[in-house]
PDB file of C-alpha atoms in Angstrom:
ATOM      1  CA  UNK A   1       3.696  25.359   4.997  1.00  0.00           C
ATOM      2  CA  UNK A   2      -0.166  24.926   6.396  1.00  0.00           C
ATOM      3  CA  UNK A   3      -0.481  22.478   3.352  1.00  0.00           C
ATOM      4  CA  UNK A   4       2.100  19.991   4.354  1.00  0.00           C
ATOM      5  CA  UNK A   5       1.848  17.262   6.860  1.00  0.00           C
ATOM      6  CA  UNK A   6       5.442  16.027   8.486  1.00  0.00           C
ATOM      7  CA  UNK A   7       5.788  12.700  10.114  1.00  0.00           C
ATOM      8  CA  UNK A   8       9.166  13.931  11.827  1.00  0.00           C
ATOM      9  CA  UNK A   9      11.095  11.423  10.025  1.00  0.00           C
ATOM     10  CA  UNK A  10      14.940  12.207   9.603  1.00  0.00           C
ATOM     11  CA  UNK A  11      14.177  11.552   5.424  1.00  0.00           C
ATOM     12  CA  UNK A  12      11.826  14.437   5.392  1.00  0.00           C
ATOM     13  CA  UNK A  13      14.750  16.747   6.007  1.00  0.00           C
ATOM     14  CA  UNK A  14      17.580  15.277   4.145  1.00  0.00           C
ATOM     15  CA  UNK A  15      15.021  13.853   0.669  1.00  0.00           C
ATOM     16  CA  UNK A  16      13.316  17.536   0.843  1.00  0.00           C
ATOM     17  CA  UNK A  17       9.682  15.969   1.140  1.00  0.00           C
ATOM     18  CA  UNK A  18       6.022  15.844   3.119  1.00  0.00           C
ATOM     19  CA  UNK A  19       4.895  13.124   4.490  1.00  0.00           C
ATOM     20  CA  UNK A  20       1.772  14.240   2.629  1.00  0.00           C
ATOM     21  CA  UNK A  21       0.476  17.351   0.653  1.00  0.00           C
ATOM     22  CA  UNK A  22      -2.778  19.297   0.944  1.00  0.00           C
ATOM     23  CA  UNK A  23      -4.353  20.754  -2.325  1.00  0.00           C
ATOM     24  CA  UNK A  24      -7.549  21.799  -1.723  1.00  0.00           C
ATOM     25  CA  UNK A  25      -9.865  18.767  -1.455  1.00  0.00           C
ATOM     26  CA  UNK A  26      -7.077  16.086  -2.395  1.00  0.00           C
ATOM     27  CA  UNK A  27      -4.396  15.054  -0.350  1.00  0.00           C
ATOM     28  CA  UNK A  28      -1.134  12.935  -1.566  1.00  0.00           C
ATOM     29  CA  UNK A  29       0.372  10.903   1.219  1.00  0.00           C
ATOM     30  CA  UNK A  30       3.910   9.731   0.351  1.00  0.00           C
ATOM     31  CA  UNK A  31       5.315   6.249  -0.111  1.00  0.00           C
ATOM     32  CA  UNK A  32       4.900   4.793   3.126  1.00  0.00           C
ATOM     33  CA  UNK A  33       6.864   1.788   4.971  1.00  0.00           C
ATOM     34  CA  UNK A  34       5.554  -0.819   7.182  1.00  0.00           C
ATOM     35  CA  UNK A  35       7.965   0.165  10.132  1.00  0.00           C
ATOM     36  CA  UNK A  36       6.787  -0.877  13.847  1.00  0.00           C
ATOM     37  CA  UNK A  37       5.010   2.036  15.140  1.00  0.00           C
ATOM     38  CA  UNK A  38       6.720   1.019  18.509  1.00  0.00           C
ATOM     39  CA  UNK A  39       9.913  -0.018  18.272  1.00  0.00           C
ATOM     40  CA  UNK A  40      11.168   1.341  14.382  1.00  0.00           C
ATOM     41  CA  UNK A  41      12.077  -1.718  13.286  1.00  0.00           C
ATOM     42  CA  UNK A  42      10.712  -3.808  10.409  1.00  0.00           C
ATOM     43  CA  UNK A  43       8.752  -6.934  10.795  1.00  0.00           C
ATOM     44  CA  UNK A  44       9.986  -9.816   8.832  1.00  0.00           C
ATOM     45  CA  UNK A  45       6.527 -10.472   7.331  1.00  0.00           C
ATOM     46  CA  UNK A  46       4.741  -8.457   4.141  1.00  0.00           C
ATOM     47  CA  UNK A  47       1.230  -8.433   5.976  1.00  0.00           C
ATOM     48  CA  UNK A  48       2.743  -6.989   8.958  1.00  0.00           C
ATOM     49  CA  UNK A  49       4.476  -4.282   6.765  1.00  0.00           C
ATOM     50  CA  UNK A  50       1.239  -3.436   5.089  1.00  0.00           C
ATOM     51  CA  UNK A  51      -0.806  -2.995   7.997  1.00  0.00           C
ATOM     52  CA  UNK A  52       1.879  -0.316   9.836  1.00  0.00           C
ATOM     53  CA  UNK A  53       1.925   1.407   6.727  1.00  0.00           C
ATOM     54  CA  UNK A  54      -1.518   1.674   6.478  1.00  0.00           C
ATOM     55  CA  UNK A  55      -1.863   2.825   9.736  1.00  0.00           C
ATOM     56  CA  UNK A  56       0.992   5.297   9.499  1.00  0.00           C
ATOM     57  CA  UNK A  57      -0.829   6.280   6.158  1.00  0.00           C
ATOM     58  CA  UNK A  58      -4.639   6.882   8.242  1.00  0.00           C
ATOM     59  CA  UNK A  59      -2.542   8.867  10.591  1.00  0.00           C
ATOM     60  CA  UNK A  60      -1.325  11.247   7.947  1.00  0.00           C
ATOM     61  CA  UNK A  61      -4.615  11.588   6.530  1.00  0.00           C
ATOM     62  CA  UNK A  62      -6.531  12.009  10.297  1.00  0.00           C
ATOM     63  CA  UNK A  63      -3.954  15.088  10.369  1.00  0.00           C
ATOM     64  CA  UNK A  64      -5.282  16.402   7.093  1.00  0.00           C
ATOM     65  CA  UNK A  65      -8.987  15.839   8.396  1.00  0.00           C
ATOM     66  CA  UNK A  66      -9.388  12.845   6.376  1.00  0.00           C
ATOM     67  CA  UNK A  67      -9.286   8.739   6.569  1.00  0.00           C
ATOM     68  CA  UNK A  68      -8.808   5.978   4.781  1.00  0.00           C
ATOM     69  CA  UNK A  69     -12.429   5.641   3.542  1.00  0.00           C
ATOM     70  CA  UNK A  70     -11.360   9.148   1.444  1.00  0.00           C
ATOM     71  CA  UNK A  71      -8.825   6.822  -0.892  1.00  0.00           C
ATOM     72  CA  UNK A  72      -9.131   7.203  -4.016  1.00  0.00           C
ATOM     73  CA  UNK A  73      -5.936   6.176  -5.138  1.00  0.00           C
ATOM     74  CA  UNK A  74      -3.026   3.153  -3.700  1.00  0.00           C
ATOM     75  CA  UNK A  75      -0.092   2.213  -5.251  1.00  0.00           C
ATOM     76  CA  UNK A  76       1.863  -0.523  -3.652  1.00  0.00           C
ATOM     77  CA  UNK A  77       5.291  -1.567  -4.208  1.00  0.00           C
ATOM     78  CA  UNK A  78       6.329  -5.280  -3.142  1.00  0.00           C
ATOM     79  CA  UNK A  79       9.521  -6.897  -3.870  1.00  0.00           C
ATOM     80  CA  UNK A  80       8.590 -10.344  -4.188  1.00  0.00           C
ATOM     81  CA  UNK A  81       6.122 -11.571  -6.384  1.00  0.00           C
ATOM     82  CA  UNK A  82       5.584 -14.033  -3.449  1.00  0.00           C
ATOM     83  CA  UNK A  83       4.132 -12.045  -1.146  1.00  0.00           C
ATOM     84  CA  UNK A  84       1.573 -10.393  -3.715  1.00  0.00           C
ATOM     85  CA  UNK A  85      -1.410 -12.564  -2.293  1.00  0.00           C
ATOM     86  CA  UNK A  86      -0.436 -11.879   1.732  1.00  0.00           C
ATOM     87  CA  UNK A  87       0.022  -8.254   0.651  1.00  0.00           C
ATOM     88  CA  UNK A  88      -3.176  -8.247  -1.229  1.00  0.00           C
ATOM     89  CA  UNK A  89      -4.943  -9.730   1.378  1.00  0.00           C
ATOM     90  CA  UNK A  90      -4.162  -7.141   3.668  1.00  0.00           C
ATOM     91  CA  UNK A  91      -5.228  -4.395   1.165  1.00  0.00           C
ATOM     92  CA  UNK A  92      -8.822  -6.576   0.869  1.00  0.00           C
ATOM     93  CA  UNK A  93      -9.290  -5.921   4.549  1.00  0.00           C
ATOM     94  CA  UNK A  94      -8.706  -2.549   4.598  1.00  0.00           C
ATOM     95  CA  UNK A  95     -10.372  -1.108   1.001  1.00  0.00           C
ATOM     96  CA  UNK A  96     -13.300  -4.111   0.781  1.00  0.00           C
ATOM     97  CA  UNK A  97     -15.992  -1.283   1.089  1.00  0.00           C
ATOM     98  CA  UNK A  98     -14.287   1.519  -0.223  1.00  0.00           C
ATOM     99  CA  UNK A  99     -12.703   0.114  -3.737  1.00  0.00           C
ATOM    100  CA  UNK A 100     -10.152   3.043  -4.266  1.00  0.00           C
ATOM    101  CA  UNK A 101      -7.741   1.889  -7.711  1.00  0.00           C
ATOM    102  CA  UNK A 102      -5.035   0.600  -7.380  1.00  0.00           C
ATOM    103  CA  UNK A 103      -2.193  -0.008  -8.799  1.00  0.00           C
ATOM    104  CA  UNK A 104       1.145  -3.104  -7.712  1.00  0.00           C
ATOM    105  CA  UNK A 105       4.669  -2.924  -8.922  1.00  0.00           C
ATOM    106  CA  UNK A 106       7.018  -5.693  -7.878  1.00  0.00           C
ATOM    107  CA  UNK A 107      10.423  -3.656  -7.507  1.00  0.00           C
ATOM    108  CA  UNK A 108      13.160  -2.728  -5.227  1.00  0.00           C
ATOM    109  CA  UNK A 109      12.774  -0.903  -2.035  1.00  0.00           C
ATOM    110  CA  UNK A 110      15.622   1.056  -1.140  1.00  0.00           C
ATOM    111  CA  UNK A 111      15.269   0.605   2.562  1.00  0.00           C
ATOM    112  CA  UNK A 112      17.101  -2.495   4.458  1.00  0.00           C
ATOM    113  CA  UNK A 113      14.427  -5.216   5.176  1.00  0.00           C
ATOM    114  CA  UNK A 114      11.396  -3.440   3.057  1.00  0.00           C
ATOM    115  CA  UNK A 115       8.675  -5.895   1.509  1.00  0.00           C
ATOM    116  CA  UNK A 116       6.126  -3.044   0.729  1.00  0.00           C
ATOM    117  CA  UNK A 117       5.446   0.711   0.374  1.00  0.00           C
ATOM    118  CA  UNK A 118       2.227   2.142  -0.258  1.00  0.00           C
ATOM    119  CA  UNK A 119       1.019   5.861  -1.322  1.00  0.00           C
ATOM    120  CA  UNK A 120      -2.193   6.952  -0.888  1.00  0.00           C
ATOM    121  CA  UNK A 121      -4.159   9.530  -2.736  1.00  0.00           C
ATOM    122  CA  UNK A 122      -7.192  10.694  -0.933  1.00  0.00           C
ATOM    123  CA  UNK A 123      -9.973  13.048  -1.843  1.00  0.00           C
ATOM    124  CA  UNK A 124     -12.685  15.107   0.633  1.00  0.00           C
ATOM    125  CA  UNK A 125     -14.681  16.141  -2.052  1.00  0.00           C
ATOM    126  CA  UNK A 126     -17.031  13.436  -1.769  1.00  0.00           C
ATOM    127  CA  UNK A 127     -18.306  14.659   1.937  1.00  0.00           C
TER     128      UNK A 127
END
């Protein structure tokens, strides 16, 4: 599977999915969570969330030869309404320059301690 990327997480296996998908000059990175990179727990806080998963996200693309300036798509999924401006915030930082769309659902996360999960569509056609 040359066109898949796999984080090595356990849900890979069991959910039957990539961490993210090659096809051609676009790449699809999965929903994402906000895990610590070190330790594999969650933070408490919905900025801290959104920057892991952001980074875990830029990882996934630096494997398919890309970064996050390639975005051209991010959906985020919160769960509470009240972290939509901490959240956004975050998502400011990080796109400012490179204004991808974007799209925010308030929702559930089915994952124990989850604030936010992002997916990231990326293009390299632009290079």
């Amino acid at each position: 599977m040359k066109n898949r990327i796999f984080s090595g997480a356990p849900s890979e296996d069991f959910a039957g999915y990539a961490k993210a998908v090659i096809d051609g000059t676009t790449i699809y990175v999965s929903g994402t969570l906000g895990q610590d990179p070190e330790s594999g727990q969650m933070p408490g806080d919905a900025s801290s969330q959104t920057r892991n998963a952001l980074a875990s996200i830029a990882s996934a693309l630096a494997k398919a030869g890309a970064g996050l300036q390639h975005a051209v798509a991010c959906r985020v999924y919160i769960t509470d309404a009240s972290d939509l401006k901490d959240v956004a915030i975050v998502l400011g930082e990080t796109f400012r320059d490179i204004r991808p769309t974007n799209t925010m659902l308030i929702c559930q996360i089915p994952t124990l301690g989850a604030k936010v999960e992002i997916e990231v569509t990326a293009s390299t056609r632009a290079d």
